[in-house]
Coordinates of C-alpha atoms in Angstrom, one line a residue:
M1 CA -85.9 132.6 115.9
S2 CA -86.6 128.9 115.4
I3 CA -88.9 126.9 117.7
P4 CA -87.0 124.5 120.0
Q5 CA -87.5 120.8 119.2
N6 CA -88.8 120.1 122.7
A7 CA -91.7 122.6 122.2
L8 CA -92.5 120.9 118.8
D9 CA -92.5 117.5 120.5
A10 CA -94.9 118.9 123.1
A11 CA -97.1 120.3 120.3
H12 CA -97.2 116.9 118.6
R13 CA -98.3 115.2 121.9
A14 CA -101.0 117.8 122.3
R15 CA -102.4 117.2 118.9
S16 CA -102.2 113.4 119.3
I17 CA -104.2 113.6 122.5
A18 CA -106.7 116.0 120.9
T19 CA -107.3 113.3 118.3
I20 CA -107.9 110.7 121.0
A21 CA -110.4 113.1 122.7
R22 CA -112.3 113.7 119.4
T23 CA -112.4 110.0 118.5
R24 CA -113.8 109.1 122.0
A25 CA -116.4 111.9 121.7
E26 CA -117.6 110.7 118.3
N27 CA -118.2 107.1 119.7
P28 CA -121.5 107.1 121.7
A29 CA -120.7 103.7 123.2
P30 CA -117.8 104.6 125.5
V31 CA -119.2 108.0 126.5
P32 CA -123.0 107.8 126.4
N33 CA -123.3 111.1 128.4
A34 CA -123.7 114.2 126.1
E35 CA -122.0 116.3 128.8
G36 CA -119.0 114.0 128.7
R37 CA -118.7 114.2 124.9
A38 CA -118.9 118.0 125.1
A39 CA -116.1 118.0 127.6
L40 CA -113.9 115.9 125.4
L41 CA -114.5 118.2 122.4
E42 CA -113.6 121.2 124.6
I43 CA -110.4 119.5 125.8
A44 CA -109.5 118.8 122.1
T45 CA -110.0 122.4 121.2
L46 CA -107.8 123.5 124.1
L47 CA -105.1 121.1 123.1
D48 CA -105.1 122.4 119.6
T49 CA -104.7 125.9 121.0
A50 CA -101.8 124.8 123.2
A51 CA -100.2 123.1 120.2
H52 CA -100.5 126.1 118.0
S53 CA -98.9 128.3 120.6
L54 CA -96.1 125.8 121.2
E55 CA -95.4 125.7 117.5
T56 CA -95.4 129.5 116.8
E57 CA -94.4 131.4 120.0
D58 CA -90.7 132.3 120.0
P59 CA -89.0 131.1 123.2
G60 CA -87.7 133.7 125.6
T61 CA -84.0 134.4 126.1
W62 CA -81.8 135.3 129.1
D63 CA -78.5 137.0 128.5
G64 CA -78.6 135.7 124.9
I65 CA -79.4 132.2 125.9
V66 CA -82.6 130.6 124.6
I67 CA -84.9 129.4 127.4
T68 CA -86.3 126.0 126.3
N69 CA -87.8 124.7 129.6
T70 CA -90.8 127.1 129.7
I71 CA -94.2 127.2 128.1
D72 CA -95.8 130.5 127.1
W73 CA -98.9 131.8 128.9
D74 CA -101.4 130.9 126.1
A75 CA -100.3 127.3 126.0
S76 CA -100.0 127.0 129.8
H77 CA -103.5 128.4 130.3
A78 CA -105.0 126.1 127.7
L79 CA -103.4 123.0 129.3
R80 CA -104.4 124.0 132.8
T81 CA -108.0 124.5 131.7
A82 CA -108.0 121.1 130.0
D83 CA -106.8 119.5 133.2
E84 CA -109.6 121.2 135.1
I85 CA -112.2 119.9 132.7
A86 CA -110.8 116.3 132.9
A87 CA -110.8 116.5 136.7
A88 CA -114.5 117.7 136.7
H89 CA -115.6 114.8 134.3
P90 CA -113.9 111.6 135.5
T91 CA -116.2 109.4 133.4
I92 CA -114.5 110.5 130.2
G93 CA -111.5 108.5 131.2
F94 CA -108.9 111.3 131.1
P95 CA -106.8 111.4 134.3
P96 CA -107.0 114.8 136.2
R97 CA -103.4 115.8 135.2
F98 CA -103.3 114.3 131.8
T99 CA -101.4 117.3 130.3
Q100 CA -98.2 116.0 132.0
Y101 CA -98.0 113.9 128.8
V102 CA -97.7 117.2 126.8
T103 CA -95.4 119.1 129.1
A104 CA -92.8 116.2 129.7
P105 CA -90.6 117.2 126.7
V106 CA -90.4 120.8 128.0
F107 CA -90.2 120.4 131.7
G108 CA -88.8 116.8 132.0
N109 CA -91.6 116.0 134.4
N110 CA -92.8 112.6 135.3
I111 CA -96.2 111.4 134.3
D112 CA -98.3 110.5 137.4
L113 CA -100.5 107.4 137.6
P114 CA -104.2 108.2 138.0
P115 CA -105.3 108.4 141.7
S116 CA -105.8 104.9 143.1
L117 CA -109.3 103.7 143.7
L118 CA -108.0 102.3 147.0
P119 CA -109.7 99.0 146.3
G120 CA -110.8 97.0 149.3
G121 CA -110.4 93.4 148.0
P122 CA -107.9 91.2 146.2
V123 CA -109.7 91.1 142.9
L124 CA -109.9 94.9 142.6
I125 CA -106.3 95.3 143.9
A126 CA -105.1 92.9 141.2
K127 CA -107.0 94.6 138.4
E128 CA -105.8 98.1 139.3
G129 CA -102.2 96.8 139.9
D130 CA -102.2 95.3 136.4
L131 CA -103.4 98.6 134.8
F132 CA -100.8 100.6 136.7
A133 CA -98.0 98.2 135.7
R134 CA -98.9 98.5 132.1
L135 CA -99.2 102.3 132.3
L136 CA -95.7 102.5 133.8
A137 CA -94.3 100.4 131.0
L138 CA -96.0 102.6 128.4
H139 CA -94.6 105.7 130.1
A140 CA -91.1 104.3 129.9
A141 CA -91.6 103.6 126.2
I142 CA -93.0 107.1 125.6
D143 CA -90.0 108.7 127.2
L144 CA -87.6 106.7 124.9
T145 CA -89.4 107.0 121.5
T146 CA -88.5 109.7 119.0
D147 CA -90.7 108.5 116.1
P148 CA -93.9 110.6 115.9
G149 CA -96.1 107.8 114.6
T150 CA -94.9 105.4 117.4
L151 CA -95.4 108.1 120.0
A152 CA -99.0 108.7 118.8
L153 CA -99.7 104.9 119.1
L154 CA -98.2 104.7 122.6
L155 CA -100.3 107.7 123.7
E156 CA -103.4 106.0 122.3
N157 CA -102.6 102.8 124.3
A158 CA -102.0 104.8 127.5
F159 CA -105.3 106.6 127.2
L160 CA -107.0 103.3 126.6
L161 CA -105.7 102.1 129.9
H162 CA -106.8 105.3 131.6
W163 CA -110.2 104.6 130.1
R164 CA -110.2 101.1 131.6
H165 CA -109.2 102.5 135.0
A166 CA -112.2 104.9 134.9
R167 CA -114.5 102.0 134.0
L168 CA -113.0 100.0 136.9
S169 CA -114.0 102.9 139.2
E170 CA -117.6 102.9 137.9
S171 CA -118.4 99.2 137.4
E172 CA -116.1 97.2 139.7
A173 CA -115.6 99.4 142.8
V174 CA -119.4 99.6 143.4
M175 CA -119.4 95.8 143.5
A176 CA -116.8 95.6 146.3
D177 CA -119.3 93.7 148.4
R178 CA -118.6 90.5 146.3
P179 CA -117.2 87.8 148.6
A180 CA -113.9 87.8 146.8
N181 CA -113.6 91.6 147.2
R182 CA -114.5 91.8 150.9
P183 CA -111.7 92.5 153.4
A184 CA -110.7 89.4 155.2
V185 CA -112.6 88.8 158.5
P186 CA -110.4 87.6 161.3
A187 CA -111.2 84.1 162.6
A188 CA -113.5 84.2 165.5
V189 CA -112.1 83.3 168.9
E190 CA -114.2 80.9 170.9
I191 CA -115.0 82.2 174.4
P192 CA -117.3 81.0 177.2
T193 CA -120.7 82.5 177.0
P194 CA -120.4 85.8 178.8
G195 CA -122.7 86.2 181.7
T196 CA -122.6 90.0 181.9
P197 CA -121.9 92.9 179.5
M198 CA -118.6 93.5 181.4
A199 CA -117.5 89.9 180.7
L200 CA -118.1 90.4 177.0
H201 CA -116.3 93.8 177.1
R202 CA -113.2 92.1 178.7
A203 CA -113.3 89.3 176.1
H204 CA -113.1 91.9 173.3
E205 CA -110.3 93.7 175.0
A206 CA -108.4 90.4 175.3
Y207 CA -109.2 88.8 171.9
G208 CA -110.2 91.6 169.5
K209 CA -113.5 92.4 167.8
T210 CA -114.4 89.0 166.6
V211 CA -115.4 86.5 169.2
T212 CA -117.9 83.7 169.1
Y213 CA -119.9 82.0 171.9
G214 CA -122.9 79.8 172.4
L215 CA -126.3 81.1 173.3
K216 CA -128.7 79.3 175.6
D217 CA -132.5 79.9 175.9
R218 CA -132.4 82.7 173.4
R219 CA -135.1 83.2 170.7
L220 CA -135.0 85.9 168.1
P221 CA -137.9 87.2 166.0
C222 CA -137.7 86.7 162.2
H223 CA -137.9 90.2 160.7
V224 CA -139.4 88.9 157.4
S225 CA -142.3 87.3 159.1
D226 CA -145.5 89.3 159.8
E227 CA -146.4 86.9 162.5
G228 CA -143.3 87.7 164.6
V229 CA -142.2 84.0 164.6
T230 CA -139.1 83.5 166.7
H231 CA -136.3 81.0 166.3
T232 CA -133.9 79.4 168.7
A233 CA -130.5 81.2 168.7
V234 CA -127.6 78.9 169.1
R235 CA -124.5 81.0 168.5
M236 CA -123.3 84.6 168.3
V237 CA -120.4 85.8 166.1
S238 CA -119.4 89.4 166.6
H239 CA -117.4 91.5 164.1
L240 CA -118.5 95.0 163.7
G241 CA -122.0 93.5 163.8
A242 CA -123.4 90.1 164.4
T243 CA -124.7 87.1 162.6
I244 CA -126.6 84.2 164.1
A245 CA -127.9 80.9 162.9
T246 CA -131.6 80.7 163.7
C247 CA -133.1 78.4 161.1
D248 CA -132.4 76.7 157.8
D249 CA -133.9 79.2 155.4
D250 CA -131.4 81.8 154.1
S251 CA -133.9 84.7 154.1
H252 CA -134.8 83.9 157.8
R253 CA -131.1 83.7 158.7
N254 CA -130.3 87.0 157.1
A255 CA -133.3 88.8 158.6
A256 CA -132.4 87.4 162.0
A257 CA -129.0 89.2 161.8
V258 CA -130.9 92.4 162.5
A259 CA -132.2 91.0 165.7
A260 CA -128.8 89.6 166.5
R261 CA -127.3 93.1 166.1
E262 CA -129.8 94.3 168.7
L263 CA -128.9 91.4 171.0
Y264 CA -125.2 92.0 170.6
D265 CA -125.7 95.7 171.5
S266 CA -127.7 94.8 174.5
L267 CA -124.8 92.6 175.7
G268 CA -122.4 95.5 175.7

């Protein structure tokens, strides 16, 4: 019995991705971790196993009809194991369900985007959005192409984008505290200086978490000074914490925020 074309197409995809894995493992620059390179080589071997099984195992039949939308146990097990290894080693840049690229000709399944990093600022959102848009375009081209060489090139480009997404997770997400990546802080609502903790509590109920008010006769210690020098506090701005302008020096102002937090808590 001849092997169905969709199984042969899946085998070609498996071998193409195995080549991508081996190429990445041989280059110490992208994957400096020896464990990651070993994982890539193991994935490549599993993909070769799956490809061989897809190319050689006769399809099953039902009432004389050849079943073409199934994958034999050996290939299925190899692909499932490869996915598990990818999920356990995210730094290699393979998405956790990358074998959807292999099974699509057989099952007609969609190819999922990698899990979102859920970026917290406009810069990271834009970068991830661009990667996702380009991946979706490549997925559409992969679905339409029938030329083996073109398909291999498209897969290589798709896995390059997956690699960039993994790098975004490592290098950019940890820098989410950059001003451009911080969530927008609501504008502070000016209120009269509260005389009691209850007055401050009611202001928050009425205007939200971010309010600002003047301070009189308040002095706060500078936490970077061994001498306990205090500075006149002139204004409080509360938003899940507090900042306060106490002097002209940045280091003093930042340190005074700790004392301002304590003052804010004491006011309710």
